CSV table of C-alpha atoms in Angstrom, one decimal:
chain,number,residue,atom,x,y,z
A,906,MET,CA,0.0,0.0,0.0
A,907,LYS,CA,1.4,3.4,-0.9
A,908,VAL,CA,1.6,6.2,1.6
A,909,LYS,CA,-1.3,8.3,0.2
A,910,ASP,CA,-3.6,5.2,0.5
A,911,LYS,CA,-3.1,5.2,4.2
A,912,TYR,CA,-5.0,8.4,5.0
A,913,ILE,CA,-8.3,8.0,3.2
A,914,LEU,CA,-11.0,6.7,5.6
A,915,VAL,CA,-14.5,5.6,4.6
A,916,ILE,CA,-17.3,5.2,7.0
A,917,SER,CA,-20.4,3.3,5.8
A,918,THR,CA,-23.9,3.9,7.2
A,919,SER,CA,-27.2,2.4,6.2
A,920,PHE,CA,-28.1,5.7,4.5
A,921,GLN,CA,-24.9,7.1,2.9
A,922,LEU,CA,-21.1,6.9,2.5
A,923,ILE,CA,-19.3,9.6,4.5
A,924,PHE,CA,-15.6,10.3,3.5
A,925,PHE,CA,-13.1,11.7,6.0
A,926,THR,CA,-9.7,12.8,5.0
A,927,PHE,CA,-6.9,11.9,7.4
A,928,ILE,CA,-4.6,14.8,8.3
A,929,PRO,CA,-1.1,13.3,9.0
A,930,ASN,CA,0.6,14.5,12.1
A,931,PHE,CA,4.2,15.0,13.1
A,932,ASN,CA,4.9,11.5,14.4
A,933,PHE,CA,3.1,9.8,11.4
A,934,MET,CA,5.3,11.7,8.9
A,935,LEU,CA,8.5,10.9,10.7
A,936,ASN,CA,7.6,7.2,10.9
A,937,GLU,CA,6.8,7.1,7.2
A,938,ILE,CA,10.1,8.9,6.4
A,939,ALA,CA,12.0,6.4,8.6
A,940,GLU,CA,10.3,3.5,6.9
A,941,ILE,CA,11.1,4.7,3.4
A,942,THR,CA,14.7,5.5,4.4
A,943,GLU,CA,15.3,1.9,5.4
A,944,LYS,CA,13.8,0.7,2.2
A,945,VAL,CA,16.1,3.0,0.2
A,946,LYS,CA,19.2,1.8,2.1
A,947,SER,CA,18.3,-1.9,1.6
A,948,PHE,CA,17.3,-1.6,-2.1
A,949,GLN,CA,19.8,-3.5,-4.4
A,950,ILE,CA,20.4,-1.9,-7.8
A,951,LYS,CA,22.3,-4.3,-10.0
A,952,THR,CA,20.6,-4.1,-13.4
A,953,HIS,CA,18.5,-1.8,-15.6
A,954,ALA,CA,15.4,-3.6,-14.4
A,955,ASP,CA,16.3,-2.7,-10.8
A,956,LEU,CA,16.7,1.0,-11.8
A,957,THR,CA,13.2,0.9,-13.3
A,958,LEU,CA,11.7,-0.7,-10.3
A,959,TYR,CA,13.4,1.8,-8.0
A,960,LYS,CA,11.9,4.7,-9.9
A,961,GLN,CA,8.5,3.1,-9.9
A,962,GLU,CA,8.4,2.5,-6.2
A,963,ILE,CA,10.5,5.3,-4.7
A,964,SER,CA,12.0,8.1,-6.8
A,965,GLY,CA,9.6,8.5,-9.7
A,966,LYS,CA,6.5,10.6,-10.1
A,967,ASN,CA,4.2,7.9,-8.6
A,968,GLY,CA,6.8,6.8,-6.1
A,969,SER,CA,6.6,7.0,-2.3
A,970,LEU,CA,8.9,10.0,-2.0
A,971,ASN,CA,6.6,12.1,-4.1
A,972,ASP,CA,3.7,10.9,-2.0
A,973,LEU,CA,5.4,12.2,1.1
A,974,PHE,CA,5.8,15.6,-0.4
A,975,GLU,CA,2.1,15.7,-1.1
A,976,MET,CA,1.4,14.8,2.5
A,977,PHE,CA,3.9,17.4,3.7
A,978,LYS,CA,1.6,20.1,2.3
A,979,THR,CA,-1.2,19.1,4.8
A,980,ILE,CA,0.6,19.0,8.1
A,981,PRO,CA,0.3,22.0,10.5
A,982,GLY,CA,2.7,24.9,10.0
A,983,ASP,CA,4.5,24.5,13.4
A,984,GLN,CA,5.5,20.9,12.4
A,985,LYS,CA,6.8,21.7,8.9
A,986,LYS,CA,10.3,22.7,10.0
A,987,ASP,CA,11.4,19.4,11.6
A,988,VAL,CA,9.4,17.2,9.1
A,989,GLY,CA,10.8,19.2,6.2
A,990,LYS,CA,14.4,18.7,7.3
A,991,ALA,CA,13.9,14.9,7.6
A,992,LEU,CA,12.1,14.9,4.2
A,993,ASN,CA,14.9,16.8,2.5
A,994,GLU,CA,17.5,14.4,3.9
A,995,LEU,CA,15.5,11.5,2.5
A,996,LYS,CA,15.3,13.2,-0.9
A,997,ILE,CA,19.1,13.5,-1.0
A,998,LEU,CA,19.5,9.9,0.0
A,999,VAL,CA,17.0,8.7,-2.7
A,1000,ALA,CA,18.9,10.7,-5.4
A,1001,GLU,CA,22.3,9.4,-4.2
A,1002,LYS,CA,21.1,5.9,-4.2
A,1003,PHE,CA,19.8,6.3,-7.8
A,1004,ASP,CA,23.1,7.8,-9.0
A,1005,GLU,CA,25.1,5.0,-7.4
A,1006,GLY,CA,22.9,2.5,-9.2
A,1007,VAL,CA,23.3,4.1,-12.5
A,1008,THR,CA,27.1,4.2,-12.0
A,1009,PHE,CA,27.2,0.6,-11.1
A,1010,VAL,CA,25.1,-0.6,-14.0
A,1011,GLU,CA,27.1,1.4,-16.6
A,1012,SER,CA,30.5,0.5,-15.1
A,1013,ASN,CA,29.8,-3.2,-15.2
A,1014,ASN,CA,28.4,-3.0,-18.8
A,1015,VAL,CA,25.1,-4.5,-17.8
A,1016,THR,CA,22.9,-4.5,-20.9
A,1017,LYS,CA,19.2,-3.9,-21.0
A,1018,SER,CA,18.7,-7.6,-21.4
A,1019,ASP,CA,20.0,-8.1,-17.9
A,1020,LYS,CA,21.9,-11.2,-18.8
A,1021,ASP,CA,23.7,-12.9,-16.0
A,1022,GLU,CA,27.3,-12.8,-17.2
A,1023,THR,CA,28.3,-15.5,-14.7
A,1024,LEU,CA,26.2,-18.1,-16.5
A,1025,PRO,CA,27.9,-20.4,-19.1
A,1026,GLY,CA,27.8,-19.0,-22.7
A,1027,LYS,CA,25.8,-20.5,-25.5
A,1028,PHE,CA,28.2,-22.6,-27.5
A,1029,LEU,CA,27.7,-23.2,-31.2
A,1030,ASN,CA,27.4,-26.8,-32.4
A,1031,PHE,CA,30.0,-27.1,-35.1
A,1032,GLY,CA,29.1,-29.4,-37.9
A,1033,LYS,CA,31.1,-32.5,-39.0
A,1034,ARG,CA,32.4,-33.3,-42.4
A,1035,HIS,CA,30.4,-36.0,-44.1
A,1036,PRO,CA,32.3,-39.3,-44.5
A,1037,LEU,CA,31.7,-39.3,-48.2
A,1038,ASN,CA,33.2,-35.9,-48.6
A,1039,LEU,CA,36.2,-36.9,-46.5
A,1040,VAL,CA,36.9,-40.0,-48.6
A,1041,ASN,CA,36.2,-38.2,-51.9
A,1042,GLU,CA,38.7,-35.5,-51.1
A,1043,GLU,CA,41.3,-38.1,-50.0
A,1044,VAL,CA,40.9,-40.0,-53.3
A,1045,ILE,CA,41.3,-36.8,-55.3
A,1046,ASN,CA,44.4,-35.8,-53.3
A,1047,ILE,CA,46.0,-39.3,-53.9
A,1048,PHE,CA,45.6,-39.0,-57.7
A,1049,GLU,CA,46.5,-35.3,-57.9
A,1050,LYS,CA,49.9,-36.2,-56.4
A,1051,VAL,CA,50.7,-38.2,-59.5
A,1052,GLY,CA,49.6,-35.6,-62.0
A,1053,PHE,CA,45.9,-36.2,-62.5
A,1054,ILE,CA,43.7,-33.1,-63.0
A,1055,THR,CA,40.1,-32.9,-61.6
A,1056,LYS,CA,37.4,-32.4,-64.2
A,1057,GLU,CA,33.6,-32.0,-63.7
A,1058,GLY,CA,30.6,-32.1,-66.0
A,1059,PRO,CA,26.8,-32.0,-66.1
A,1060,GLU,CA,24.7,-34.5,-64.2
A,1061,VAL,CA,21.9,-34.3,-66.8
A,1062,GLU,CA,23.3,-35.8,-69.9
A,1063,ASP,CA,22.3,-36.9,-73.4
A,1064,ASP,CA,22.4,-40.5,-74.7
A,1065,TRP,CA,25.4,-39.9,-76.9
A,1066,HIS,CA,27.8,-38.6,-74.2
A,1067,ASN,CA,26.6,-41.2,-71.6
A,1068,PHE,CA,26.2,-44.3,-73.8
A,1069,SER,CA,26.9,-44.1,-77.6
A,1070,ALA,CA,30.3,-42.4,-77.5
A,1071,LEU,CA,31.4,-45.1,-74.9
A,1072,ASN,CA,30.7,-47.9,-77.3
A,1073,PHE,CA,27.4,-49.0,-75.7
A,1074,THR,CA,25.2,-50.9,-78.2
A,1075,HIS,CA,21.7,-49.7,-78.8
A,1076,ASP,CA,20.2,-52.8,-77.2
A,1077,HIS,CA,22.5,-52.6,-74.1
A,1078,PRO,CA,20.4,-53.2,-70.9
A,1079,ALA,CA,21.8,-50.0,-69.3
A,1080,ARG,CA,19.7,-48.0,-71.8
A,1081,ASP,CA,16.5,-49.4,-70.4
A,1082,MET,CA,14.3,-47.3,-68.2
A,1083,GLN,CA,14.5,-49.9,-65.4
A,1084,ASP,CA,18.2,-49.1,-65.2
A,1085,THR,CA,18.5,-45.4,-66.1
A,1086,PHE,CA,16.6,-42.3,-65.0
A,1087,PHE,CA,15.3,-40.7,-68.1
A,1088,VAL,CA,14.4,-37.0,-67.9
A,1089,ASN,CA,13.0,-37.0,-71.5
A,1090,LYS,CA,12.9,-40.4,-73.1
A,1091,GLU,CA,11.9,-39.1,-76.6
A,1092,ASN,CA,15.0,-36.8,-76.7
A,1093,ASN,CA,17.2,-39.3,-74.8
A,1094,ILE,CA,17.9,-36.9,-72.0
A,1095,LEU,CA,18.9,-38.7,-68.8
A,1096,LEU,CA,20.6,-38.5,-65.4
A,1097,ARG,CA,24.2,-39.7,-66.0
A,1098,THR,CA,24.8,-43.3,-64.9
A,1099,HIS,CA,28.6,-42.7,-64.5
A,1100,THR,CA,31.1,-39.9,-64.7
A,1101,SER,CA,32.5,-41.4,-67.9
A,1102,SER,CA,30.6,-38.7,-69.8
A,1103,VAL,CA,33.1,-36.2,-68.3
A,1104,GLN,CA,35.9,-38.2,-69.9
A,1105,VAL,CA,34.1,-38.1,-73.3
A,1106,ARG,CA,33.7,-34.3,-73.1
A,1107,THR,CA,37.3,-33.9,-72.1
A,1108,MET,CA,38.5,-36.1,-75.0
A,1109,LEU,CA,36.3,-34.0,-77.4
A,1110,ASN,CA,37.6,-30.7,-76.2
A,1111,GLU,CA,41.3,-31.4,-75.5
A,1112,LYS,CA,44.2,-33.0,-77.2
A,1113,PRO,CA,46.4,-35.8,-75.8
A,1114,PRO,CA,48.2,-36.2,-73.6
A,1115,MET,CA,45.6,-36.0,-70.8
A,1116,ARG,CA,45.5,-37.3,-67.3
A,1117,ILE,CA,42.2,-36.6,-65.5
A,1118,ILE,CA,39.9,-37.8,-62.7
A,1119,SER,CA,36.2,-37.0,-62.8
A,1120,PRO,CA,34.5,-37.3,-59.3
A,1121,GLY,CA,30.8,-36.6,-59.0
A,1122,ARG,CA,27.3,-37.8,-58.3
A,1123,VAL,CA,25.6,-40.4,-60.6
A,1124,TYR,CA,22.2,-42.1,-60.8
A,1125,ARG,CA,20.9,-45.6,-61.3
A,1126,CYS,CA,17.6,-47.5,-60.7
A,1127,ASP,CA,19.0,-49.6,-57.8
A,1128,SER,CA,18.3,-49.6,-54.1
A,1129,ASP,CA,19.2,-51.9,-51.3
A,1130,ALA,CA,21.6,-52.1,-48.3
A,1131,THR,CA,24.6,-51.9,-50.6
A,1132,HIS,CA,23.2,-49.9,-53.6
A,1133,SER,CA,21.6,-46.4,-53.8
A,1134,PRO,CA,19.8,-44.7,-56.7
A,1135,VAL,CA,22.1,-41.8,-56.0
A,1136,PHE,CA,25.8,-42.4,-55.3
A,1137,HIS,CA,29.2,-41.0,-56.0
A,1138,GLN,CA,32.0,-42.1,-58.4
A,1139,CYS,CA,35.5,-41.1,-59.2
A,1140,GLU,CA,36.7,-42.2,-62.6
A,1141,GLY,CA,40.2,-41.8,-64.1
A,1142,LEU,CA,41.5,-41.4,-67.6
A,1143,TYR,CA,45.0,-41.3,-69.0
A,1144,ILE,CA,45.8,-41.0,-72.7
A,1145,ASP,CA,49.2,-40.6,-74.3
A,1146,LYS,CA,51.5,-42.4,-76.6
A,1147,ASN,CA,52.6,-46.0,-75.7
A,1148,VAL,CA,50.4,-46.2,-72.6
A,1149,SER,CA,50.1,-49.9,-71.5
A,1150,PHE,CA,48.2,-52.1,-69.1
A,1151,SER,CA,51.3,-52.1,-66.9
A,1152,ASP,CA,51.0,-48.3,-66.5
A,1153,LEU,CA,47.3,-48.9,-65.4
A,1154,LYS,CA,48.3,-51.6,-62.8
A,1155,ASP,CA,51.1,-49.4,-61.4
A,1156,THR,CA,48.8,-46.5,-60.9
A,1157,LEU,CA,46.1,-48.6,-59.2
A,1158,PHE,CA,48.7,-50.3,-57.0
A,1159,TYR,CA,49.8,-46.9,-55.9
A,1160,PHE,CA,46.2,-45.9,-55.1
A,1161,VAL,CA,45.5,-49.0,-53.0
A,1162,ARG,CA,48.7,-48.6,-51.0
A,1163,SER,CA,47.9,-45.0,-50.4
A,1164,TYR,CA,44.3,-45.5,-49.3
A,1165,PHE,CA,44.3,-49.0,-47.7
A,1166,GLY,CA,47.9,-49.4,-46.6
A,1167,ASN,CA,51.1,-51.0,-48.0
A,1168,ASP,CA,50.2,-54.5,-46.8
A,1169,THR,CA,46.9,-54.7,-48.7
A,1170,LYS,CA,46.6,-57.8,-51.0
A,1171,VAL,CA,45.4,-57.1,-54.5
A,1172,ARG,CA,44.3,-59.1,-57.5
A,1173,PHE,CA,43.0,-58.4,-61.0
A,1174,ARG,CA,40.2,-60.4,-62.5
A,1175,PRO,CA,39.3,-60.4,-66.2
A,1176,SER,CA,35.9,-58.6,-66.8
A,1177,TYR,CA,34.0,-56.8,-69.6
A,1178,PHE,CA,33.0,-53.1,-70.1
A,1179,PRO,CA,31.9,-51.7,-73.4
A,1180,PHE,CA,34.4,-48.9,-73.3
A,1181,THR,CA,37.6,-50.8,-72.4
A,1182,GLU,CA,39.4,-53.7,-74.0
A,1183,PRO,CA,41.0,-55.6,-72.3
A,1184,SER,CA,38.9,-55.0,-69.1
A,1185,ALA,CA,39.5,-56.0,-65.5
A,1186,GLU,CA,38.1,-55.7,-62.0
A,1187,MET,CA,40.4,-55.0,-59.1
A,1188,ASP,CA,39.8,-56.8,-55.7
A,1189,ILE,CA,41.5,-56.3,-52.4
A,1190,GLY,CA,41.9,-58.9,-49.6
A,1191,TRP,CA,39.5,-58.2,-46.8
A,1192,THR,CA,38.8,-59.9,-43.5
A,1193,VAL,CA,35.2,-60.1,-42.4
A,1194,ASP,CA,34.3,-61.8,-39.1
A,1195,GLY,CA,37.7,-63.4,-39.0
A,1196,LYS,CA,37.4,-64.8,-42.5
A,1197,PHE,CA,39.5,-63.7,-45.5
A,1198,LYS,CA,37.6,-62.8,-48.6
A,1199,TRP,CA,38.2,-60.8,-51.9
A,1200,MET,CA,36.3,-57.5,-52.2
A,1201,GLU,CA,35.8,-55.7,-55.5
A,1202,ILE,CA,36.7,-52.0,-55.3
A,1203,LEU,CA,36.9,-50.8,-58.9
A,1204,GLY,CA,36.7,-51.6,-62.6
A,1205,CYS,CA,39.4,-50.7,-65.2
A,1206,GLY,CA,40.9,-51.4,-68.6
A,1207,MET,CA,42.5,-50.1,-71.7
A,1208,ILE,CA,40.3,-47.6,-73.6
A,1209,ASP,CA,38.6,-49.3,-76.5
A,1210,PRO,CA,39.8,-48.0,-79.9
A,1211,ASN,CA,36.2,-47.3,-80.9
A,1212,VAL,CA,35.9,-44.8,-78.0
A,1213,LEU,CA,39.0,-43.0,-79.1
A,1214,LYS,CA,37.7,-42.8,-82.6
A,1215,ASN,CA,34.3,-41.5,-81.4
A,1216,CYS,CA,36.1,-38.7,-79.6
A,1217,GLY,CA,38.4,-37.7,-82.5
A,1218,ILE,CA,41.6,-39.4,-81.2
A,1219,ASP,CA,43.6,-41.6,-83.5
A,1220,PRO,CA,43.9,-45.0,-81.8
A,1221,GLU,CA,46.9,-45.8,-84.0
A,1222,GLU,CA,48.9,-43.0,-82.4
A,1223,TYR,CA,47.5,-42.9,-78.9
A,1224,SER,CA,46.4,-45.4,-76.3
A,1225,GLY,CA,45.1,-45.0,-72.8
A,1226,TYR,CA,43.5,-46.5,-69.8
A,1227,ALA,CA,40.4,-45.8,-67.7
A,1228,PHE,CA,39.2,-46.8,-64.2
A,1229,GLY,CA,36.2,-46.1,-62.0
A,1230,MET,CA,35.4,-46.6,-58.3
A,1231,GLY,CA,32.5,-45.9,-56.0
A,1232,ILE,CA,33.1,-43.5,-53.2
A,1233,GLU,CA,30.4,-45.2,-51.1
A,1234,ARG,CA,32.2,-48.6,-51.4
A,1235,LEU,CA,35.5,-47.1,-50.3
A,1236,THR,CA,33.9,-45.3,-47.4
A,1237,MET,CA,32.1,-48.4,-46.2
A,1238,LEU,CA,35.3,-50.4,-46.3
A,1239,ARG,CA,37.3,-47.6,-44.5
A,1240,TYR,CA,34.7,-47.2,-41.6
A,1241,LYS,CA,33.2,-50.7,-41.6
A,1242,ILE,CA,29.7,-49.4,-42.5
A,1243,SER,CA,27.3,-52.2,-43.5
A,1244,ASP,CA,24.3,-50.2,-44.9
A,1245,ILE,CA,24.8,-47.6,-47.6
A,1246,ARG,CA,21.5,-45.9,-46.6
A,1247,LEU,CA,23.1,-44.5,-43.5
A,1248,PHE,CA,25.0,-42.0,-45.6
A,1249,TYR,CA,21.8,-40.3,-46.7
A,1250,GLU,CA,19.6,-40.3,-43.6
A,1251,ASN,CA,21.1,-37.1,-42.1
A,1252,ASP,CA,21.2,-38.7,-38.7
A,1253,LEU,CA,23.6,-36.6,-36.5
A,1254,ARG,CA,24.3,-39.6,-34.3
A,1255,PHE,CA,25.9,-41.2,-37.4
A,1256,ILE,CA,27.6,-38.0,-38.9
A,1257,ASN,CA,29.1,-36.9,-35.5
A,1258,GLN,CA,31.2,-40.1,-35.4
A,1259,PHE,CA,33.5,-38.8,-38.2
C-alpha cells in the first residue's frame, strides 16, 4: 500500500457513505520517512530492471517520495520545519542511491537484457564433415599427387555422351528405363549413370596427352543395403603415346597402397566393359568376421579404340587406360559401414562419429 492510500478513511452507514480525509501529524510523517529511508538503504540496484523498479516504487512521479511531499503540504505549520528537514534528507538519500545504481550498471556493462554474465555461454554446435566428402577428397588428393587433374561435368546428360560415345550398343540393358533415370525419353535426356561422360567431353575438347579424374554424383535405378539410386563415383583417364596395361596396374597399386595401406593384398580379374578392352576388376583382400575374402573395389581397362575414334583421337597414335570406383564402397570399407543408406539419412548420431 502506498503512503497516500493510508489516510483515506471511509465510514459506511445504512443511508450514505461519508468520506473523512486523514490529516497526517508530526509522528506519522517521521515514521513514514524512517520506513522509506530503510527501504532505500536496503534496495539493491544491479541491473537496468532494478533501476526501473526503484523509480516506480520510490523516486519516480508515482513513487513513495513524491507521496510524502504531497502529505507534507497538509501538516500543521508548526511541524513543517522538523518534518521538512527529515524529508529533504530523505530526498538527498534517494537521489544518491539512484546515482550510485546508474554508475554501477554502466561501469559493469550491464545490458538492458539483464543477462547474468556468470552463466555459461551459448556454444555453437559445429558441424562435422560427411564421411563421403572426407573420402572423396582423399581420393582426389591421392591422384593429384601423380599428375591427375580434376574435371567436372553436367549431371543431366544426353544419350550420346553417356552411352553411344562409350561404345554401348543400342540394345544394351543400361539404356532401359529400369536401369536409367530418363528425364526426357523421346529426346534421350537422362541423369548420368557414370562420370565417364566427363571423360568423353574432355577427349572431345582437349588434345592428348591428358590425365584426368572425374569425381561426382551419378544415378541408377537400384536400391538396397549396398546400392543407392544416387551415389558417387571417381573415374580416371590417361591418354598418351605408348600407354600400357602395366601403367594402369602401377597407378592402381599406388592408389591401393595410399588408401588401404602398404600390406593390402590385390588381385585383378578379367571382366567386360563396353568402353575398355581388355577390361578387369580390381579386388582387395578383406577380413570379415575373422574370415579372409576378396572384395571388388573398382573396374578398369585399356580404352577401346572405338571410344578414341568417337572422340576424334587416333587409336593408331594414342592409347590409354580408364578406371572407375564408387566412393560409397571405399567409405564403407574404411569405416566398416554395412548399410549404404546410413549416408543419406542425415542422422547426427551417425555423422558426428567422423
